[in-house]
């Protein structure tokens, strides 16, 4: 009895614990870009539909090139036996029953070409699915980088807001002591109001990004997301050389892979079209029943006569044009992706250099300027406008630093989309 109760208690605990575990997992979604990508890979319906289509194309290639089903024809001759009996459908009572079995046979090599065309089309469908995922992953990565920027900007604004509150109190004390004008306190209050208004705008942008990311990972728009904790580490500059990445793009870009499969499928389709110059066959045999026994056999051979040469030449020209179009499409895609690669690499390098300049030069200079202005203001050597300007310089430098980091992540996502894999 005790074992039974323990088993029941364990089952209840597992049943109640599963939703709790899922809830805990949901709370972690958004903390890192990897959590968003993992969730989207499992749940995004558009990506799932592309994968199913690719799977269906793969199954279609297995049946391509198979022989058509044989045909059976039953002929009952002289069902009244020259008027000696009533009409009947019994094979043993008619004048003669013929059972004809026919099998169509395409010209040599046609079945192999049909199978190869279907296989290459399946590869093209897989390439489209990979391209769709690469695009979806890039949008998620870019959205996460933007969300990180908004989150850090919001945190920075709150820090500056706290700093401005202290400066406002300093200006109030100096005004009360007759050491500063009333306008200093008013300016501080105006600055505080502007920052509060900016926090409202940042909160709205964050909500919009939450809805966009939830859409991409197939969650309700108002589903909560964890605050972003970190950005991915950028690859070293040695791994971002254009020549090496261009070679990888040519070999691994999903769109180029799909276009290459289309080119090869068009080549096989052209070869198949030229095969239509030759006839297809049909062979068969027919046992003939007289009474209750089979005493005669027939063997048959059939072939079509390809005499409609004008229509065949038109189909051949069509297949050649389709092949040329597929090759041109692949060349256009290659030019496009290589151009995008060069642009993204240049923008990534610019963002990296911008962050380095801000971190190593501009931000320390702005902090020193602010400290000097604050000390001078407290001693009455500079006015409050100079202090506010120094504070804005620090804020702008920090915002520029965060924006450069987010821009670099967005460009990295674009490069990975072109590569079809992560760096």
Tab-separated table of C-alpha atoms in Angstrom:
chain	number	residue	atom	x	y	z
A	1	UNK	CA	0.000	0.000	0.000
A	2	UNK	CA	2.816	2.382	0.910
A	3	UNK	CA	4.565	1.627	-2.397
A	4	UNK	CA	1.368	2.440	-4.256
A	5	UNK	CA	1.006	5.758	-2.454
A	6	UNK	CA	4.619	6.629	-3.143
A	7	UNK	CA	4.174	5.822	-6.829
A	8	UNK	CA	1.078	8.008	-6.992
A	9	UNK	CA	2.881	10.832	-5.216
A	10	UNK	CA	5.796	10.551	-7.635
A	11	UNK	CA	3.464	10.621	-10.635
A	12	UNK	CA	1.694	13.718	-9.291
A	13	UNK	CA	5.040	15.399	-8.639
A	14	UNK	CA	6.235	14.675	-12.157
A	15	UNK	CA	2.951	15.889	-13.632
A	16	UNK	CA	3.064	19.133	-11.685
A	17	UNK	CA	6.787	19.527	-12.149
A	18	UNK	CA	6.713	19.412	-15.941
A	19	UNK	CA	4.805	22.704	-16.351
A	20	UNK	CA	7.002	24.237	-13.661
A	21	UNK	CA	10.147	23.156	-15.507
A	22	UNK	CA	8.756	24.562	-18.746
A	23	UNK	CA	7.931	27.818	-16.982
A	24	UNK	CA	11.470	28.039	-15.632
A	25	UNK	CA	12.842	27.407	-19.112
A	26	UNK	CA	10.547	30.098	-20.537
A	27	UNK	CA	11.938	32.565	-18.003
A	28	UNK	CA	15.409	32.056	-19.454
A	29	UNK	CA	14.316	32.791	-23.024
A	30	UNK	CA	15.863	36.063	-24.110
A	31	UNK	CA	18.770	36.053	-21.672
A	32	UNK	CA	21.030	34.999	-24.533
A	33	UNK	CA	20.671	34.877	-28.276
A	34	UNK	CA	21.307	31.126	-28.168
A	35	UNK	CA	18.101	30.589	-26.165
A	36	UNK	CA	16.091	32.448	-28.792
A	37	UNK	CA	17.660	30.495	-31.656
A	38	UNK	CA	17.072	27.153	-29.967
A	39	UNK	CA	13.424	27.975	-29.299
A	40	UNK	CA	12.880	29.224	-32.862
A	41	UNK	CA	14.491	26.136	-34.390
A	42	UNK	CA	11.956	23.942	-32.605
A	43	UNK	CA	8.839	26.122	-32.778
A	44	UNK	CA	8.912	28.486	-35.755
A	45	UNK	CA	6.104	27.298	-38.086
A	46	UNK	CA	7.513	28.881	-41.248
A	47	UNK	CA	10.812	27.071	-40.825
A	48	UNK	CA	8.934	23.873	-39.996
A	49	UNK	CA	6.908	24.168	-43.202
A	50	UNK	CA	10.091	24.571	-45.262
A	51	UNK	CA	11.629	21.522	-43.599
A	52	UNK	CA	8.511	19.470	-44.323
A	53	UNK	CA	8.527	20.612	-47.945
A	54	UNK	CA	12.173	19.578	-48.240
A	55	UNK	CA	11.314	16.233	-46.671
A	56	UNK	CA	8.436	15.790	-49.126
A	57	UNK	CA	10.762	16.603	-52.035
A	58	UNK	CA	13.181	13.976	-50.768
A	59	UNK	CA	10.437	11.369	-50.709
A	60	UNK	CA	9.383	12.443	-54.182
A	61	UNK	CA	12.847	11.714	-55.509
A	62	UNK	CA	12.596	8.131	-54.225
A	63	UNK	CA	9.610	7.445	-56.469
A	64	UNK	CA	10.909	9.323	-59.513
A	65	UNK	CA	12.150	7.128	-62.305
A	66	UNK	CA	10.050	4.152	-61.273
A	67	UNK	CA	8.352	2.170	-63.987
A	68	UNK	CA	4.670	2.988	-64.458
A	69	UNK	CA	2.212	0.401	-63.197
A	70	UNK	CA	1.449	-2.367	-65.693
A	71	UNK	CA	-1.983	-2.403	-67.285
A	72	UNK	CA	-4.410	-5.307	-67.389
A	73	UNK	CA	-7.093	-5.511	-70.044
A	74	UNK	CA	-9.758	-8.221	-70.155
A	75	UNK	CA	-11.613	-8.764	-73.434
A	76	UNK	CA	-14.598	-11.102	-73.727
A	77	UNK	CA	-15.359	-12.003	-77.339
A	78	UNK	CA	-18.626	-13.431	-78.661
A	79	UNK	CA	-20.529	-13.242	-75.360
A	80	UNK	CA	-23.632	-14.795	-77.032
A	81	UNK	CA	-21.777	-17.527	-78.944
A	82	UNK	CA	-23.250	-16.554	-82.274
A	83	UNK	CA	-26.685	-16.071	-80.727
A	84	UNK	CA	-26.876	-19.528	-79.197
A	85	UNK	CA	-27.128	-18.185	-75.596
A	86	UNK	CA	-28.028	-15.123	-73.689
A	87	UNK	CA	-25.257	-12.543	-73.171
A	88	UNK	CA	-22.930	-13.534	-70.322
A	89	UNK	CA	-19.765	-12.245	-68.654
A	90	UNK	CA	-18.515	-15.632	-67.538
A	91	UNK	CA	-15.086	-16.207	-69.221
A	92	UNK	CA	-15.730	-19.939	-69.470
A	93	UNK	CA	-19.030	-19.477	-71.360
A	94	UNK	CA	-18.043	-16.847	-73.944
A	95	UNK	CA	-16.454	-17.533	-77.299
A	96	UNK	CA	-13.016	-16.413	-76.122
A	97	UNK	CA	-11.562	-14.493	-73.157
A	98	UNK	CA	-8.333	-12.552	-73.584
A	99	UNK	CA	-6.244	-11.342	-70.607
A	100	UNK	CA	-3.829	-8.713	-71.831
A	101	UNK	CA	-0.984	-7.426	-69.590
A	102	UNK	CA	1.047	-4.440	-70.848
A	103	UNK	CA	4.122	-2.727	-69.386
A	104	UNK	CA	5.362	0.650	-70.638
A	105	UNK	CA	9.148	1.009	-70.924
A	106	UNK	CA	10.771	4.428	-71.458
A	107	UNK	CA	13.842	4.817	-73.621
A	108	UNK	CA	17.162	3.834	-72.088
A	109	UNK	CA	18.449	6.412	-69.587
A	110	UNK	CA	15.196	8.340	-69.156
A	111	UNK	CA	14.400	6.824	-65.776
A	112	UNK	CA	17.851	7.626	-64.432
A	113	UNK	CA	17.545	11.218	-65.609
A	114	UNK	CA	14.095	11.562	-64.030
A	115	UNK	CA	15.496	10.259	-60.748
A	116	UNK	CA	18.466	12.625	-60.894
A	117	UNK	CA	16.222	15.620	-61.639
A	118	UNK	CA	14.011	14.807	-58.663
A	119	UNK	CA	17.041	14.342	-56.402
A	120	UNK	CA	18.496	17.690	-57.431
A	121	UNK	CA	15.136	19.389	-56.921
A	122	UNK	CA	15.081	17.894	-53.424
A	123	UNK	CA	18.544	19.376	-52.815
A	124	UNK	CA	17.203	22.726	-53.989
A	125	UNK	CA	14.307	22.449	-51.537
A	126	UNK	CA	16.757	21.699	-48.721
A	127	UNK	CA	18.801	24.717	-49.760
A	128	UNK	CA	15.688	26.899	-49.553
A	129	UNK	CA	14.991	25.565	-46.064
A	130	UNK	CA	18.570	26.318	-44.993
A	131	UNK	CA	18.337	29.794	-46.518
A	132	UNK	CA	15.091	30.430	-44.691
A	133	UNK	CA	16.666	29.393	-41.383
A	134	UNK	CA	19.764	31.524	-42.038
A	135	UNK	CA	17.530	34.534	-42.679
A	136	UNK	CA	15.403	33.831	-39.602
A	137	UNK	CA	18.481	33.352	-37.399
A	138	UNK	CA	19.954	36.611	-38.722
A	139	UNK	CA	16.780	38.518	-37.876
A	140	UNK	CA	16.742	37.029	-34.386
A	141	UNK	CA	20.398	37.910	-33.813
A	142	UNK	CA	19.881	41.465	-35.066
A	143	UNK	CA	16.753	41.847	-32.936
A	144	UNK	CA	18.594	40.587	-29.880
A	145	UNK	CA	21.448	43.043	-30.498
A	146	UNK	CA	18.948	45.892	-30.770
A	147	UNK	CA	17.223	44.721	-27.590
A	148	UNK	CA	20.587	44.657	-25.807
A	149	UNK	CA	21.240	48.210	-26.977
A	150	UNK	CA	17.853	49.399	-25.713
A	151	UNK	CA	18.311	47.578	-22.397
A	152	UNK	CA	21.794	49.016	-21.813
A	153	UNK	CA	20.673	52.464	-22.937
A	154	UNK	CA	17.804	52.280	-20.480
A	155	UNK	CA	20.178	51.257	-17.695
A	156	UNK	CA	22.545	54.080	-18.639
A	157	UNK	CA	19.709	56.597	-18.702
A	158	UNK	CA	18.637	55.531	-15.218
A	159	UNK	CA	22.205	55.966	-13.969
A	160	UNK	CA	22.427	59.433	-15.520
A	161	UNK	CA	18.995	60.195	-14.119
A	162	UNK	CA	20.280	59.399	-10.643
A	163	UNK	CA	23.339	61.543	-11.310
A	164	UNK	CA	21.172	64.418	-12.521
A	165	UNK	CA	19.088	64.124	-9.364
A	166	UNK	CA	22.230	64.662	-7.320
A	167	UNK	CA	23.260	67.581	-9.522
A	168	UNK	CA	19.799	69.071	-9.123
A	169	UNK	CA	20.177	68.887	-5.353
A	170	UNK	CA	23.608	70.532	-5.606
A	171	UNK	CA	22.148	73.354	-7.681
A	172	UNK	CA	19.318	73.800	-5.172
A	173	UNK	CA	21.807	74.046	-2.303
A	174	UNK	CA	23.974	76.529	-4.196
A	175	UNK	CA	20.909	78.579	-5.144
A	176	UNK	CA	19.710	78.588	-1.523
A	177	UNK	CA	23.156	79.785	-0.446
A	178	UNK	CA	23.183	82.522	-3.066
A	179	UNK	CA	26.056	80.899	-4.945
A	180	UNK	CA	24.143	80.088	-8.130
A	181	UNK	CA	21.266	81.406	-10.149
A	182	UNK	CA	17.764	79.954	-10.003
A	183	UNK	CA	18.098	79.034	-13.665
A	184	UNK	CA	20.616	76.317	-12.711
A	185	UNK	CA	18.011	74.446	-10.680
A	186	UNK	CA	15.421	74.930	-13.432
A	187	UNK	CA	17.792	73.562	-16.060
A	188	UNK	CA	18.486	70.513	-13.904
A	189	UNK	CA	14.753	69.886	-13.514
A	190	UNK	CA	14.206	70.255	-17.276
A	191	UNK	CA	17.000	67.758	-17.907
A	192	UNK	CA	15.420	65.338	-15.436
A	193	UNK	CA	12.063	65.645	-17.197
A	194	UNK	CA	13.648	64.997	-20.605
A	195	UNK	CA	15.332	61.874	-19.278
A	196	UNK	CA	12.093	60.558	-17.814
A	197	UNK	CA	10.427	61.118	-21.166
A	198	UNK	CA	13.298	59.268	-22.864
A	199	UNK	CA	12.819	56.339	-20.498
A	200	UNK	CA	9.193	56.153	-21.618
A	201	UNK	CA	10.296	56.032	-25.259
A	202	UNK	CA	12.922	53.377	-24.509
A	203	UNK	CA	10.339	51.272	-22.711
A	204	UNK	CA	8.055	51.499	-25.738
A	205	UNK	CA	10.890	50.447	-28.070
A	206	UNK	CA	11.682	47.528	-25.786
A	207	UNK	CA	8.065	46.357	-25.846
A	208	UNK	CA	8.018	46.566	-29.648
A	209	UNK	CA	11.235	44.524	-29.849
A	210	UNK	CA	9.764	41.955	-27.462
A	211	UNK	CA	6.745	41.576	-29.740
A	212	UNK	CA	8.978	41.254	-32.819
A	213	UNK	CA	11.255	38.644	-31.258
A	214	UNK	CA	8.282	36.697	-29.915
A	215	UNK	CA	6.843	36.668	-33.425
A	216	UNK	CA	10.097	35.302	-34.828
A	217	UNK	CA	10.265	32.494	-32.277
A	218	UNK	CA	6.512	31.747	-32.481
A	219	UNK	CA	5.425	32.943	-29.046
A	220	UNK	CA	2.516	35.229	-28.076
A	221	UNK	CA	3.448	38.888	-28.688
A	222	UNK	CA	3.097	39.795	-25.013
A	223	UNK	CA	5.012	36.775	-23.700
A	224	UNK	CA	7.763	37.897	-21.311
A	225	UNK	CA	11.411	37.783	-22.317
A	226	UNK	CA	14.360	37.776	-19.957
A	227	UNK	CA	16.636	40.806	-19.992
A	228	UNK	CA	19.579	40.318	-22.369
A	229	UNK	CA	22.686	39.488	-20.391
A	230	UNK	CA	25.511	39.525	-22.896
A	231	UNK	CA	26.483	39.844	-26.517
A	232	UNK	CA	28.384	37.174	-28.378
A	233	UNK	CA	32.123	37.559	-28.638
A	234	UNK	CA	33.251	38.880	-31.994
A	235	UNK	CA	35.604	36.644	-33.987
A	236	UNK	CA	39.202	37.853	-34.260
A	237	UNK	CA	40.050	40.033	-37.281
A	238	UNK	CA	42.105	37.192	-38.791
A	239	UNK	CA	38.877	35.212	-39.235
A	240	UNK	CA	37.186	38.074	-41.089
A	241	UNK	CA	39.372	38.281	-44.173
A	242	UNK	CA	37.280	38.884	-47.290
A	243	UNK	CA	39.105	36.423	-49.560
A	244	UNK	CA	38.699	33.470	-47.186
A	245	UNK	CA	35.097	34.292	-46.371
A	246	UNK	CA	34.261	34.779	-50.057
A	247	UNK	CA	35.429	31.233	-50.766
A	248	UNK	CA	33.314	29.942	-47.891
A	249	UNK	CA	30.310	31.887	-49.128
A	250	UNK	CA	30.658	30.420	-52.618
A	251	UNK	CA	30.736	26.915	-51.197
A	252	UNK	CA	28.241	27.146	-48.328
A	253	UNK	CA	25.772	29.959	-48.913
A	254	UNK	CA	22.297	28.354	-48.822
A	255	UNK	CA	20.950	30.455	-51.681
A	256	UNK	CA	23.934	29.629	-53.873
A	257	UNK	CA	23.628	25.953	-52.980
A	258	UNK	CA	19.960	26.017	-53.932
A	259	UNK	CA	20.714	27.824	-57.205
A	260	UNK	CA	23.494	25.357	-57.985
A	261	UNK	CA	21.075	22.470	-57.483
A	262	UNK	CA	18.626	24.202	-59.827
A	263	UNK	CA	21.342	24.571	-62.474
A	264	UNK	CA	22.217	20.889	-62.300
A	265	UNK	CA	18.521	19.952	-62.342
A	266	UNK	CA	18.042	22.144	-65.427
A	267	UNK	CA	20.963	20.362	-67.101
A	268	UNK	CA	19.413	16.973	-66.407
A	269	UNK	CA	16.014	18.221	-67.577
A	270	UNK	CA	17.614	19.372	-70.816
A	271	UNK	CA	19.217	15.957	-71.291
A	272	UNK	CA	15.865	14.344	-70.595
A	273	UNK	CA	14.215	16.577	-73.182
A	274	UNK	CA	16.741	15.494	-75.801
A	275	UNK	CA	15.993	11.886	-74.899
A	276	UNK	CA	12.431	12.493	-76.102
A	277	UNK	CA	13.777	12.260	-79.643
A	278	UNK	CA	13.759	8.497	-79.131
A	279	UNK	CA	10.632	6.353	-78.824
A	280	UNK	CA	9.198	4.756	-75.712
A	281	UNK	CA	8.088	1.131	-75.735
A	282	UNK	CA	5.410	-1.113	-74.357
A	283	UNK	CA	5.561	-4.898	-74.153
A	284	UNK	CA	2.972	-7.403	-73.080
A	285	UNK	CA	1.458	-10.812	-73.392
A	286	UNK	CA	-2.069	-12.140	-73.438
A	287	UNK	CA	-3.300	-15.656	-72.597
A	288	UNK	CA	-6.591	-16.464	-74.403
A	289	UNK	CA	-9.143	-18.683	-72.743
A	290	UNK	CA	-11.542	-20.866	-74.706
A	291	UNK	CA	-14.028	-22.616	-72.485
A	292	UNK	CA	-12.227	-23.570	-69.316
A	293	UNK	CA	-8.712	-23.865	-70.705
A	294	UNK	CA	-6.005	-21.554	-72.066
A	295	UNK	CA	-4.755	-22.794	-75.419
A	296	UNK	CA	-3.406	-19.690	-77.134
A	297	UNK	CA	-0.919	-16.972	-76.175
A	298	UNK	CA	-0.174	-13.592	-77.724
A	299	UNK	CA	2.973	-11.474	-77.359
A	300	UNK	CA	2.800	-7.754	-78.074
A	301	UNK	CA	5.291	-4.976	-78.767
A	302	UNK	CA	4.339	-1.299	-79.076
A	303	UNK	CA	6.291	1.929	-79.589
A	304	UNK	CA	5.462	5.530	-80.260
A	305	UNK	CA	6.801	7.178	-83.394
A	306	UNK	CA	8.459	10.563	-82.619
A	307	UNK	CA	7.567	12.366	-85.822
A	308	UNK	CA	6.379	15.685	-84.278
A	309	UNK	CA	9.819	17.209	-84.585
A	310	UNK	CA	8.730	20.855	-84.465
A	311	UNK	CA	7.195	20.490	-81.011
A	312	UNK	CA	10.234	18.564	-79.783
A	313	UNK	CA	12.618	21.230	-81.043
A	314	UNK	CA	10.552	23.860	-79.245
A	315	UNK	CA	10.771	21.884	-76.010
A	316	UNK	CA	14.525	21.522	-76.475
A	317	UNK	CA	14.917	25.270	-76.979
A	318	UNK	CA	12.797	25.813	-73.896
A	319	UNK	CA	15.036	23.528	-71.817
A	320	UNK	CA	18.147	25.347	-73.063
A	321	UNK	CA	16.603	28.704	-72.142
A	322	UNK	CA	15.651	27.423	-68.701
A	323	UNK	CA	19.215	26.226	-68.167
A	324	UNK	CA	20.604	29.614	-69.214
A	325	UNK	CA	18.155	31.323	-66.849
A	326	UNK	CA	19.227	29.083	-63.957
A	327	UNK	CA	22.897	29.848	-64.609
A	328	UNK	CA	22.221	33.575	-64.836
A	329	UNK	CA	20.228	33.436	-61.616
A	330	UNK	CA	23.117	31.725	-59.854
A	331	UNK	CA	25.574	34.351	-61.138
A	332	UNK	CA	23.272	37.142	-59.959
A	333	UNK	CA	22.955	35.547	-56.518
A	334	UNK	CA	26.735	35.158	-56.271
A	335	UNK	CA	27.265	38.835	-57.137
A	336	UNK	CA	24.642	39.870	-54.606
A	337	UNK	CA	25.909	37.804	-51.691
A	338	UNK	CA	29.556	38.733	-52.296
A	339	UNK	CA	28.625	42.409	-52.405
A	340	UNK	CA	26.658	42.042	-49.163
A	341	UNK	CA	29.628	40.253	-47.628
A	342	UNK	CA	31.993	43.103	-48.486
A	343	UNK	CA	29.555	45.696	-47.105
A	344	UNK	CA	28.992	43.783	-43.865
A	345	UNK	CA	32.715	43.208	-43.315
A	346	UNK	CA	33.424	46.899	-43.833
A	347	UNK	CA	30.621	47.926	-41.468
A	348	UNK	CA	31.751	45.399	-38.850
A	349	UNK	CA	35.311	46.723	-38.969
A	350	UNK	CA	34.025	50.302	-38.692
A	351	UNK	CA	31.902	49.396	-35.666
A	352	UNK	CA	34.849	47.635	-34.036
A	353	UNK	CA	37.124	50.633	-34.603
A	354	UNK	CA	34.458	53.049	-33.377
A	355	UNK	CA	34.032	51.096	-30.158
A	356	UNK	CA	37.797	51.017	-29.653
A	357	UNK	CA	38.105	54.797	-30.121
A	358	UNK	CA	35.230	55.505	-27.756
A	359	UNK	CA	36.452	53.066	-25.114
A	360	UNK	CA	40.104	54.038	-25.184
A	361	UNK	CA	39.932	57.760	-25.949
A	362	UNK	CA	36.575	59.487	-26.017
A	363	UNK	CA	35.033	57.999	-22.880
A	364	UNK	CA	38.041	58.615	-20.581
A	365	UNK	CA	38.316	62.163	-21.927
A	366	UNK	CA	34.598	62.791	-21.321
A	367	UNK	CA	34.838	61.438	-17.768
A	368	UNK	CA	37.815	63.677	-16.994
A	369	UNK	CA	35.990	66.653	-18.480
A	370	UNK	CA	32.929	65.949	-16.339
A	371	UNK	CA	34.926	65.574	-13.133
A	372	UNK	CA	36.753	68.822	-13.846
A	373	UNK	CA	33.503	70.634	-14.670
A	374	UNK	CA	31.819	69.312	-11.510
A	375	UNK	CA	34.673	70.449	-9.304
A	376	UNK	CA	34.766	73.846	-11.025
A	377	UNK	CA	31.000	74.256	-10.689
A	378	UNK	CA	31.125	73.496	-6.986
A	379	UNK	CA	33.833	76.175	-6.655
A	380	UNK	CA	31.844	78.626	-8.764
A	381	UNK	CA	34.364	78.734	-11.605
A	382	UNK	CA	32.015	77.474	-14.396
A	383	UNK	CA	28.300	77.792	-14.941
A	384	UNK	CA	25.746	74.985	-14.820
A	385	UNK	CA	25.427	74.845	-18.628
A	386	UNK	CA	29.086	73.770	-18.859
A	387	UNK	CA	28.459	71.026	-16.312
A	388	UNK	CA	25.399	69.800	-18.213
A	389	UNK	CA	27.364	69.762	-21.440
A	390	UNK	CA	30.097	67.646	-19.809
A	391	UNK	CA	27.476	65.238	-18.493
A	392	UNK	CA	25.914	64.930	-21.961
A	393	UNK	CA	29.324	64.135	-23.438
A	394	UNK	CA	29.717	61.170	-21.093
A	395	UNK	CA	26.255	59.947	-21.891
A	396	UNK	CA	26.743	60.274	-25.633
A	397	UNK	CA	30.067	58.465	-25.426
A	398	UNK	CA	28.551	55.561	-23.526
A	399	UNK	CA	25.588	55.407	-25.875
A	400	UNK	CA	27.956	55.408	-28.837
A	401	UNK	CA	29.933	52.590	-27.266
A	402	UNK	CA	26.825	50.436	-26.785
A	403	UNK	CA	25.536	51.278	-30.254
A	404	UNK	CA	28.850	50.291	-31.828
A	405	UNK	CA	28.699	46.941	-30.035
A	406	UNK	CA	25.127	46.345	-31.218
A	407	UNK	CA	25.995	47.384	-34.782
A	408	UNK	CA	28.920	44.956	-34.820
A	409	UNK	CA	26.608	42.146	-33.698
A	410	UNK	CA	24.092	43.030	-36.404
A	411	UNK	CA	26.804	42.930	-39.074
A	412	UNK	CA	28.122	39.663	-37.689
A	413	UNK	CA	24.611	38.238	-38.020
A	414	UNK	CA	24.527	39.359	-41.664
A	415	UNK	CA	27.867	37.684	-42.373
A	416	UNK	CA	26.708	34.456	-40.750
A	417	UNK	CA	23.507	34.595	-42.798
A	418	UNK	CA	25.598	34.765	-45.964
A	419	UNK	CA	27.822	31.930	-44.773
A	420	UNK	CA	24.924	29.773	-43.689
A	421	UNK	CA	26.762	28.957	-40.472
A	422	UNK	CA	28.197	30.666	-37.408
A	423	UNK	CA	31.738	31.958	-37.326
